[in-house]
Short mmCIF file of C-alpha atoms in Angstrom, two decimals:
data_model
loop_
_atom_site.label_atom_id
_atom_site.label_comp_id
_atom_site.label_asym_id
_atom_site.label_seq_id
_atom_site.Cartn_x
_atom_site.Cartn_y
_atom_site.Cartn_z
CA UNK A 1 3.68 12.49 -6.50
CA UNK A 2 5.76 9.95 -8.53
CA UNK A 3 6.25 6.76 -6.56
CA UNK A 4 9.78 4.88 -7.30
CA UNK A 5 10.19 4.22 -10.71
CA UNK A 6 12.08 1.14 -11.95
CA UNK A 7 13.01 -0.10 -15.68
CA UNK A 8 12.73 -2.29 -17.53
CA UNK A 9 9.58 -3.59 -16.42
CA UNK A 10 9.99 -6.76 -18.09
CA UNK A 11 13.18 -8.31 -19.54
CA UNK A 12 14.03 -11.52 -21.15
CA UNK A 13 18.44 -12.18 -21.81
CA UNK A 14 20.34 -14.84 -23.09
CA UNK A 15 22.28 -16.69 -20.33
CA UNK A 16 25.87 -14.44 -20.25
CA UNK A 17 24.49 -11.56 -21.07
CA UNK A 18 24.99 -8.36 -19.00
CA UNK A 19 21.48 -7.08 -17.45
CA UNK A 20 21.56 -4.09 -15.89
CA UNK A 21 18.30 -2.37 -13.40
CA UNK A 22 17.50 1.29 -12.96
CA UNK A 23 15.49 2.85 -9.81
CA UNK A 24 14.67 6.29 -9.51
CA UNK A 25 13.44 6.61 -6.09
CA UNK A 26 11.74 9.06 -4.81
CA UNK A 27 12.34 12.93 -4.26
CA UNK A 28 13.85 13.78 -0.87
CA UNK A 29 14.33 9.80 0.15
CA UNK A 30 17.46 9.10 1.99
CA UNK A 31 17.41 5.42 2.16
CA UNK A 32 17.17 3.13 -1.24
CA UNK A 33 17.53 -0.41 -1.38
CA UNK A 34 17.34 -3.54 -3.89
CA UNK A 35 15.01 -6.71 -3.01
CA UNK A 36 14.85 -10.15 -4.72
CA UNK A 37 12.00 -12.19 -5.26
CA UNK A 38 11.50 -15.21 -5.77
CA UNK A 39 9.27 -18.60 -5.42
CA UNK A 40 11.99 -20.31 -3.44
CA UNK A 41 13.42 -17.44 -1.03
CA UNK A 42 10.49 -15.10 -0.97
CA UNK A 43 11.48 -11.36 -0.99
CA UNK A 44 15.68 -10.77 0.28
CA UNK A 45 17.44 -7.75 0.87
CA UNK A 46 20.55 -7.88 -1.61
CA UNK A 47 21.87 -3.80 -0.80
CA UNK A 48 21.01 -0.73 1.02
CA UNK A 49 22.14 2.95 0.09
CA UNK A 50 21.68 5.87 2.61
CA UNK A 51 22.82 9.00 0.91
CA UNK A 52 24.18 7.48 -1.68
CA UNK A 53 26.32 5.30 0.34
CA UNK A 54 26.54 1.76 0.10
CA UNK A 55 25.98 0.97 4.05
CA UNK A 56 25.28 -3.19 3.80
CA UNK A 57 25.86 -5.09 0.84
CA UNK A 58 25.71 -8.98 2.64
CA UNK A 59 22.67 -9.72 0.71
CA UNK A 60 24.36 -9.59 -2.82
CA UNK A 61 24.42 -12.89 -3.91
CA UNK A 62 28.12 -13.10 -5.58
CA UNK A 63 30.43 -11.29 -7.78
CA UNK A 64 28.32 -11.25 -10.41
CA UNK A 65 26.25 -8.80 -9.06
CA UNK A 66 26.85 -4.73 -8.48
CA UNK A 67 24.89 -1.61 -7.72
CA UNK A 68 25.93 1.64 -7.55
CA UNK A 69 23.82 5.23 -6.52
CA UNK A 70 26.16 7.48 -8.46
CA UNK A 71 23.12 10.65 -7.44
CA UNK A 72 20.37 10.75 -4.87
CA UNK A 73 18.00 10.68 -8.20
CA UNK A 74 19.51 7.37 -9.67
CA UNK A 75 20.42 3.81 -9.08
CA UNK A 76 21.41 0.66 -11.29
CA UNK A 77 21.72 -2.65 -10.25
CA UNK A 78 23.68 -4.78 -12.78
CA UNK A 79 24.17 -8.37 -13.30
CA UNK A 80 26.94 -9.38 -15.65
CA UNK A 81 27.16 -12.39 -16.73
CA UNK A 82 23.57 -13.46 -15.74
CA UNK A 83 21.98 -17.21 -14.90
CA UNK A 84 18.91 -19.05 -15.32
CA UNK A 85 18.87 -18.75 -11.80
CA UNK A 86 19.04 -15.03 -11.57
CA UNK A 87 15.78 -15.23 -12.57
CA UNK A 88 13.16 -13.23 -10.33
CA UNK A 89 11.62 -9.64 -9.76
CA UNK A 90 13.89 -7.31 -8.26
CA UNK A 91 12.14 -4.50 -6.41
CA UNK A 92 13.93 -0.72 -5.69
CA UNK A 93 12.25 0.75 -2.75
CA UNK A 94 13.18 4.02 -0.69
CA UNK A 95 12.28 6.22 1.83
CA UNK A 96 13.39 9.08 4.08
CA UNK A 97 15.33 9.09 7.11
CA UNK A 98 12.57 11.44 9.00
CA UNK A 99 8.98 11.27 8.80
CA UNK A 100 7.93 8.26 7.40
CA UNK A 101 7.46 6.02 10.22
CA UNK A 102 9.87 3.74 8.79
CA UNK A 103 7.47 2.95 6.48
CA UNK A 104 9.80 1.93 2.88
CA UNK A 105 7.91 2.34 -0.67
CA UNK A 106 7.99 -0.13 -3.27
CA UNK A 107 8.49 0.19 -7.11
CA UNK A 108 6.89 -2.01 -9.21
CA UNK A 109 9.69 -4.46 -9.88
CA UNK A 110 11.75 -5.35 -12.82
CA UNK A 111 10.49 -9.16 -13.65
CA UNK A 112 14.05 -10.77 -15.17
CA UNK A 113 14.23 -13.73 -16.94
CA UNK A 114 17.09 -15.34 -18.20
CA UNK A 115 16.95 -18.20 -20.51
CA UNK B 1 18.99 -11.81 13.79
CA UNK B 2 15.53 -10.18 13.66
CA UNK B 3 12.98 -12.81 11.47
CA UNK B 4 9.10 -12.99 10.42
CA UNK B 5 6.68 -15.80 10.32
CA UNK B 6 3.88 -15.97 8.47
CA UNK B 7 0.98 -18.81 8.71
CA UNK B 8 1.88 -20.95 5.28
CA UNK B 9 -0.87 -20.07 2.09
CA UNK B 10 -2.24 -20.44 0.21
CA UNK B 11 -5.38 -19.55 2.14
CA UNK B 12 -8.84 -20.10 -0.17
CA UNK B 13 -12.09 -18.37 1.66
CA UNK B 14 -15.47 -18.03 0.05
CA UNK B 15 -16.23 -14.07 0.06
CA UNK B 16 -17.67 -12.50 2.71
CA UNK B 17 -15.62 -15.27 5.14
CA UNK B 18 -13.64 -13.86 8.23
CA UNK B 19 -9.49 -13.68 7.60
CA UNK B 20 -7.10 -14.16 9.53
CA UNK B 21 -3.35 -14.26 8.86
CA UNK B 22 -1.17 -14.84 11.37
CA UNK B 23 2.51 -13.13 11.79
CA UNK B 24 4.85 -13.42 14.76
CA UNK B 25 8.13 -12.37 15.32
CA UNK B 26 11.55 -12.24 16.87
CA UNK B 27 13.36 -9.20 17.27
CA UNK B 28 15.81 -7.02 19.51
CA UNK B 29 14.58 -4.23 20.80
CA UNK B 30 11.44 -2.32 19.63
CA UNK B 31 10.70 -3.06 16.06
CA UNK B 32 7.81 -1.28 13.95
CA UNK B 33 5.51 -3.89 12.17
CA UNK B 34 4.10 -4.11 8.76
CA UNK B 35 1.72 -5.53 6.43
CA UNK B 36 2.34 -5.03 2.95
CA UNK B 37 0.29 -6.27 0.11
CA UNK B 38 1.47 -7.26 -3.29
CA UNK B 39 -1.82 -7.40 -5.80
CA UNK B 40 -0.99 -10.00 -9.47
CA UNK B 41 1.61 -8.23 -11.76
CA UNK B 42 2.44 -5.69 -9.36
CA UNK B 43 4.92 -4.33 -6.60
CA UNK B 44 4.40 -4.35 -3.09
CA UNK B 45 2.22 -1.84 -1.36
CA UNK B 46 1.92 -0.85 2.27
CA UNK B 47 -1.42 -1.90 3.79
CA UNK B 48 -0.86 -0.52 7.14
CA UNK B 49 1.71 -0.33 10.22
CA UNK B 50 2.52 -0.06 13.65
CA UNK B 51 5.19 1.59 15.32
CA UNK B 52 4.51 0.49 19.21
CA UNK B 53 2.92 -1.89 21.84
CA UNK B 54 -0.56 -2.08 21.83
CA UNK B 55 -1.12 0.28 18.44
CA UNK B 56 -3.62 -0.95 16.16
CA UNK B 57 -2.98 -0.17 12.37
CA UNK B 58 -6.15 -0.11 9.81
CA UNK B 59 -6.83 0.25 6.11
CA UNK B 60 -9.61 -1.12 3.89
CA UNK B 61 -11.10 -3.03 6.67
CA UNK B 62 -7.75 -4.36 7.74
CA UNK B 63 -6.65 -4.83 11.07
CA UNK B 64 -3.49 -5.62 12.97
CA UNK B 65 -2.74 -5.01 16.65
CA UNK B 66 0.92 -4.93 17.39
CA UNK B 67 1.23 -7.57 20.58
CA UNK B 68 4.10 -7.08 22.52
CA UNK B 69 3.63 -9.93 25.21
CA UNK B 70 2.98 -12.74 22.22
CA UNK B 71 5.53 -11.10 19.84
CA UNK B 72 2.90 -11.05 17.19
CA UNK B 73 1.16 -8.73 14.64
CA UNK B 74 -2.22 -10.91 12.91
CA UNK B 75 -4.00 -9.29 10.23
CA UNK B 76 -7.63 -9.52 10.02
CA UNK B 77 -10.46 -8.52 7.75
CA UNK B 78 -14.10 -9.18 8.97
CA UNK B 79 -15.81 -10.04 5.25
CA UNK B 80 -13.40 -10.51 2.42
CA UNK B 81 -13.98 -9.54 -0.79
CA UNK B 82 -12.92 -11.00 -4.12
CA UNK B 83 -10.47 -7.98 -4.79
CA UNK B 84 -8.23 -9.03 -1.56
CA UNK B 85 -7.07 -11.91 -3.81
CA UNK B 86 -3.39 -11.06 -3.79
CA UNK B 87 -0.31 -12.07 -1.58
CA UNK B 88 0.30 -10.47 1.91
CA UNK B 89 3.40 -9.52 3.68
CA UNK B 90 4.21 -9.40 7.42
CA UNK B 91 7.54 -7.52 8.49
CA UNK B 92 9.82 -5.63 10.70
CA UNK B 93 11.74 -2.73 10.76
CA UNK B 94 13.95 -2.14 13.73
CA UNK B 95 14.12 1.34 14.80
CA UNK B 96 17.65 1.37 15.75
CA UNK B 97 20.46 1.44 12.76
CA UNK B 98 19.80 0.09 9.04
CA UNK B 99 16.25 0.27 9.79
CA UNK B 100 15.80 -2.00 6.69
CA UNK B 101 12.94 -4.48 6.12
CA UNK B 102 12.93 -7.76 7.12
CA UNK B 103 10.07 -10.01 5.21
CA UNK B 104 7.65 -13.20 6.06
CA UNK B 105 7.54 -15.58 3.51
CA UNK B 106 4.15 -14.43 2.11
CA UNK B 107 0.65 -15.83 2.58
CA UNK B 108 -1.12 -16.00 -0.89
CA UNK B 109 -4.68 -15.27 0.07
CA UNK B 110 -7.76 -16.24 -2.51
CA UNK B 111 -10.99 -15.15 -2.79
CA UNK B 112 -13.50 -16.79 -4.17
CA UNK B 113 -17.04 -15.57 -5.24
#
């Protein structure tokens, strides 16, 4: 089975650019939701979607940042204009609202670095 | 709010050593507890779980008992090897509502030959 599949894998932007995330979680999860990681703050929760449905978005650090789950197949999470300081991995994860033990599964992160 | 701690890294042991990793916690009501492990380059995996008092989750050789009375969920490994080099997660997921993940700060573990 696929696991969740993020892109790009690697990206490098000009400060003020727009940078935008993808996630394709996996089939039949519920539940997706953005992390942030970093040396500094170690790995933060920025959103959660269940069904599609934004249901906490007090992680997101500040305007500049958005995510929408316009299908249960699909999620972006864009940053426009980006900052040195936006720099980081930023993991999807997902997983379904029965049967997994709570148990969440990771992609294998989208390492951004802005410059 | 719920929160994981971790015993600070980086931890260096010569292979074959005994590991230990300590986690505790603070939650409300009846969390399920995690170690995840996140190898160089890569994306966090799960390494194993519990879901209740007094459960023991295993994989690989890893071991954590989920302690109720101390609030704490220590992962141990009785001989390291130099492919456990990698950074390990403690966390929590409450059972009730967002059920979301809530992360120690990571414990870089190395191995060396």
């Amino acid at each position: 089975d696929a696991g969740v599949i993020q892109s790009p894998r690697h990206e490098v932007t000009e400060m003020g650019q727009e940078v935008t995330l993808r996630c394709k979680p996996i089939s039949g999860h519920n539940s997706l939701f953005w992390y942030r990681q970093t040396m500094m703050r170690g790995l933060e929760l920025l959103i959660y979607f269940n069904n599609n449905v934004p249901i906490d978005d007090s992680g997101m650090p500040e305007d500049r940042f958005s995510a929408k789950m316009p299908n249960a197949s699909f999620s972006t999470l864009k940053i426009q204009p980006s900052e040195p300081r936006d720099s980081a991995v930023y993991f999807c994860a997902s997983r379904p609202d029965q049967g997994s033990g709570n148990t969440i599964y990771f992609g294998e992160g989208s390492w951004l670095t802005v410059v | 709010g719920d929160s994981v701690t971790q015993m600070e890294g980086p931890v260096t042991l010569s292979e074959e050593a005994f590991l230990t990793i300590n986690c505790t916690y603070t939650a409300t009501g009846y969390p399920s507890l995690f170690w995840y492990v996140q190898y160089p380059g890569e994306g966090l995996q799960l390494l194993l779980k519990a879901t209740k008092a007094d459960d023991k989750g295993s994989n690989k050789g890893f071991e954590a008992t989920y302690r109720k009375e101390t609030t704490s969920f220590h992962l141990e490994k009785g001989s390291v090897q130099v492919s456990d080099s990698a950074v390990y997660f403690c966390a929590l997921s409450d059972r009730q509502g967002a059920q979301k993940l809530v992360f120690g700060q990571g414990t870089r573990l190395t191995i060396n030959p």
